[in-house]
Coordinates of C-alpha atoms and ligand atoms in Angstrom, one line a residue:
M342 CA 14.8 -33.9 -14.7
G343 CA 11.2 -35.3 -14.6
S344 CA 8.4 -33.1 -15.7
V345 CA 6.8 -33.0 -12.3
A346 CA 10.0 -31.7 -10.8
N347 CA 10.2 -29.2 -13.6
V348 CA 6.7 -27.8 -12.9
A349 CA 7.4 -27.9 -9.1
G350 CA 10.5 -25.9 -9.8
V351 CA 8.7 -23.3 -11.8
V352 CA 6.0 -22.9 -9.1
G353 CA 8.7 -22.7 -6.4
F354 CA 10.6 -20.0 -8.3
A355 CA 7.3 -18.1 -8.8
A356 CA 6.6 -18.2 -5.1
L357 CA 10.1 -16.9 -4.5
G358 CA 9.5 -14.1 -7.0
A359 CA 6.3 -13.1 -5.3
F360 CA 8.1 -13.1 -1.9
A361 CA 10.9 -11.0 -3.4
W362 CA 8.2 -8.5 -4.5
T363 CA 7.0 -8.1 -0.9
F364 CA 10.5 -6.9 0.0
A365 CA 10.5 -4.5 -2.9
E366 CA 7.0 -3.3 -1.9
Y367 CA 8.3 -2.3 1.5
W368 CA 11.5 -0.6 0.2
L369 CA 9.9 1.2 -2.8
H370 CA 7.1 2.5 -0.5
L371 CA 9.6 3.7 2.1
S372 CA 11.7 5.4 -0.6
F373 CA 8.7 7.3 -1.9
H374 CA 8.4 8.8 1.6
V375 CA 12.1 9.3 2.3
R376 CA 12.5 11.2 -1.0
K377 CA 9.7 13.6 0.0
G378 CA 8.6 14.3 -3.6
W379 CA 11.9 13.9 -5.4
G380 CA 11.0 12.0 -8.5
F381 CA 7.6 11.6 -10.1
D382 CA 7.0 8.2 -8.4
S383 CA 7.5 9.8 -5.0
R384 CA 5.2 12.7 -5.9
A385 CA 2.5 10.4 -7.3
H386 CA 2.6 8.4 -4.0
L387 CA 2.6 11.5 -1.7
D388 CA -0.3 13.0 -3.8
H389 CA -2.2 9.8 -2.8
H390 CA -1.4 10.8 0.8
V391 CA -2.8 14.3 0.5
H392 CA -6.4 13.2 0.8
A393 CA -5.8 9.5 1.2
S394 CA -8.3 8.7 -1.5
W395 CA -7.7 6.3 -4.4
H396 CA -8.3 7.3 -8.0
F397 CA -7.0 5.8 -11.1
D398 CA -4.2 8.1 -12.3
P399 CA -2.8 7.4 -15.8
I400 CA 0.7 7.8 -14.3
I401 CA 0.2 4.4 -12.6
T402 CA 0.7 2.8 -16.0
L403 CA 4.3 3.9 -15.9
A404 CA 4.7 1.8 -12.7
W405 CA 3.1 -1.1 -14.5
A406 CA 5.6 -0.8 -17.3
G407 CA 8.5 -0.5 -14.9
V408 CA 7.4 -3.6 -12.9
L409 CA 6.9 -5.6 -16.1
A410 CA 10.4 -4.5 -17.3
A411 CA 11.9 -5.4 -14.0
G412 CA 10.1 -8.8 -14.1
W413 CA 11.6 -9.5 -17.5
G414 CA 15.0 -8.4 -16.4
L415 CA 14.8 -10.7 -13.3
A416 CA 13.7 -13.6 -15.5
R417 CA 16.7 -13.1 -17.8
L418 CA 19.1 -12.6 -14.9
F419 CA 17.9 -15.8 -13.1
G420 CA 18.0 -17.6 -16.4
L421 CA 21.8 -17.1 -16.5
F422 CA 22.1 -19.3 -13.4
V423 CA 19.2 -21.7 -13.5
W424 CA 17.1 -23.4 -16.1
A425 CA 15.5 -20.6 -18.1
P426 CA 11.8 -21.5 -17.2
F427 CA 12.8 -21.2 -13.6
G428 CA 13.9 -17.7 -14.3
F429 CA 10.6 -16.9 -16.0
G430 CA 8.8 -18.4 -12.9
F431 CA 10.7 -16.0 -10.7
G432 CA 10.0 -13.0 -12.9
G433 CA 6.4 -14.0 -13.3
G434 CA 5.9 -14.4 -9.6
W435 CA 7.4 -10.9 -9.1
V436 CA 5.0 -9.3 -11.6
V437 CA 2.0 -11.2 -10.1
G438 CA 3.1 -10.1 -6.6
Y439 CA 3.1 -6.5 -7.7
F440 CA -0.4 -6.6 -9.3
F441 CA -1.7 -8.4 -6.3
Y442 CA -0.4 -5.5 -4.2
E443 CA -1.7 -2.9 -6.6
W444 CA -5.2 -4.4 -6.6
H445 CA -5.5 -4.8 -2.9
H446 CA -4.1 -1.4 -2.1
A447 CA -6.9 0.2 -4.3
Q448 CA -9.5 -2.2 -2.8
S449 CA -8.5 -1.2 0.7
H450 CA -9.7 2.3 0.1
L451 CA -12.7 1.4 -2.1
R452 CA -14.3 -1.8 -0.8
A453 CA -15.2 -3.2 2.6
P454 CA -13.1 -6.1 3.9
R455 CA -14.4 -9.7 3.3
N456 CA -12.0 -11.8 5.4
R457 CA -9.6 -11.5 8.3
W458 CA -6.6 -10.7 6.1
E459 CA -8.5 -7.8 4.4
V460 CA -9.6 -6.5 7.8
W461 CA -5.9 -6.6 8.9
L462 CA -4.6 -5.1 5.6
R463 CA -7.0 -2.1 5.8
K464 CA -6.3 -1.3 9.4
H465 CA -2.5 -1.6 8.8
H466 CA -2.6 0.6 5.7
L467 CA -5.0 3.2 7.1
Q468 CA -2.9 3.6 10.2
H469 CA -0.1 4.4 7.7
H470 CA -2.2 7.1 6.2
F471 CA -3.8 8.6 9.3
G472 CA -1.5 7.7 12.1
R473 CA 2.2 7.3 11.3
P474 CA 3.2 7.6 7.6
M475 CA 6.7 6.4 8.3
H476 CA 5.3 3.2 9.7
N477 CA 3.5 0.3 8.1
Q478 CA 5.3 0.5 4.8
G479 CA 4.3 -3.0 3.9
V480 CA 0.8 -3.4 2.5
T481 CA 0.2 -7.1 1.7
I482 CA 2.1 -8.7 4.6
P483 CA 3.4 -7.5 7.9
L484 CA 6.7 -9.3 7.8
W485 CA 9.0 -6.5 6.7
D486 CA 7.5 -4.0 9.1
I487 CA 8.2 -6.5 11.9
V488 CA 11.7 -7.2 10.7
F489 CA 12.6 -3.5 10.4
R490 CA 10.6 -2.5 13.4
T491 CA 8.2 -0.1 11.6
R492 CA 5.0 -1.8 12.6
D493 CA 2.4 0.3 14.4
Q494 CA -0.8 -1.3 15.5
P495 CA -3.0 1.0 17.6
E496 CA -6.2 -0.3 19.2
R497 CA -8.1 2.1 17.0
V498 CA -7.1 4.1 13.9
R499 CA -8.1 7.7 14.3
V500 CA -9.5 9.0 11.0
P501 CA -10.1 12.7 10.4
R502 CA -13.8 13.2 10.0
R503 CA -13.4 15.6 7.1
L504 CA -11.5 13.1 5.0
A505 CA -13.1 9.8 6.0
A506 CA -15.9 9.6 3.4
N507 CA -13.7 10.2 0.4
A508 CA -10.6 8.3 1.6
V509 CA -12.3 5.1 2.8
L510 CA -15.5 4.5 0.9
W511 CA -16.8 1.7 3.1
L512 CA -16.0 3.0 6.5
T513 CA -18.9 5.4 7.2
D514 CA -22.7 5.4 6.7
D515 CA -24.8 8.0 5.0
S516 CA -24.8 10.3 8.0
G517 CA -21.0 10.2 8.1
N518 CA -20.6 8.0 11.2
I519 CA -18.5 4.9 11.5
R520 CA -20.4 1.8 10.6
P521 CA -21.0 -0.3 13.7
E522 CA -19.0 -3.3 12.4
Y523 CA -15.9 -1.1 12.2
A524 CA -16.3 0.8 15.4
E525 CA -13.8 -1.5 17.3
D526 CA -11.0 -0.7 14.9
Y527 CA -11.7 2.9 13.8
E528 CA -12.8 6.2 15.3
L529 CA -13.5 9.6 13.7
V530 CA -11.8 12.6 15.1
G531 CA -12.2 16.4 14.4
S532 CA -15.1 18.1 12.7
I533 CA -16.4 18.4 9.2
E534 CA -15.4 21.8 7.7
A535 CA -15.7 23.1 4.2
E536 CA -12.5 22.4 2.3
S537 CA -10.6 25.7 2.2
E538 CA -7.6 26.6 0.2
R539 CA -5.6 27.0 3.4
Q540 CA -6.6 23.5 4.6
A541 CA -5.7 22.0 1.2
G542 CA -2.2 23.7 1.4
I543 CA -1.7 22.3 4.9
D544 CA -2.8 18.8 3.8
R545 CA -0.3 18.9 1.0
A546 CA 2.6 20.2 3.1
R547 CA 2.0 17.6 5.8
A548 CA 1.7 14.7 3.3
Y549 CA 5.1 15.8 1.7
A550 CA 6.6 16.0 5.2
N551 CA 5.4 12.5 6.1
L552 CA 3.1 13.8 8.7
E553 CA -0.4 12.5 9.2
P554 CA -3.3 14.8 8.2
I555 CA -4.6 16.9 11.1
A556 CA -8.2 16.2 12.1
Ligands
ZN1610 ZN1 -3.3 4.1 0.4
ZN1611 ZN1 2.6 5.8 1.8

């Protein structure tokens, strides 16, 4: 095999591995919700839903280790059937796909969108948080939500006013109103109230029942 074909093959398998990750992204995310807190990974994800805010949690390093191990396993598994570097291309693409997802999920809560894809990703994911938690399980691409009919794209995402500032750092201005450039896609609902223990309990129970937070 010529070296150009070899490189093209590795790149092709890497693309395949990244694509395979998007499928895992959908099903892993769905399983976190379906399991309703059974398993630490499900709990870690549903805790993220309680206030819909993103913080670095050391437990995430376990996910990194798991994904790296799975990437290694996939590389070796593919290596049984194809030229070994193609297998490592696949495993590497899978790992890169995961970290791409991880980064952009965090960024969707923390940083304003910079391009059309980021605008889409944020709206798709925030509707998952604030609208229908059993929909929009994909984060980086809409494909699997379309295939499995779980895509929900409202005209505007309704964000509870009391959660907005901490959940989505870029969405509101200093007085707590939606920034004008996002007013077409988002609206605030409900009132600001002091966080009570009762409200915290309700938020937690609803997140673990796959219900959106009440305004
Ligand atoms: Zn999120
Ligand atoms: Zn979720």
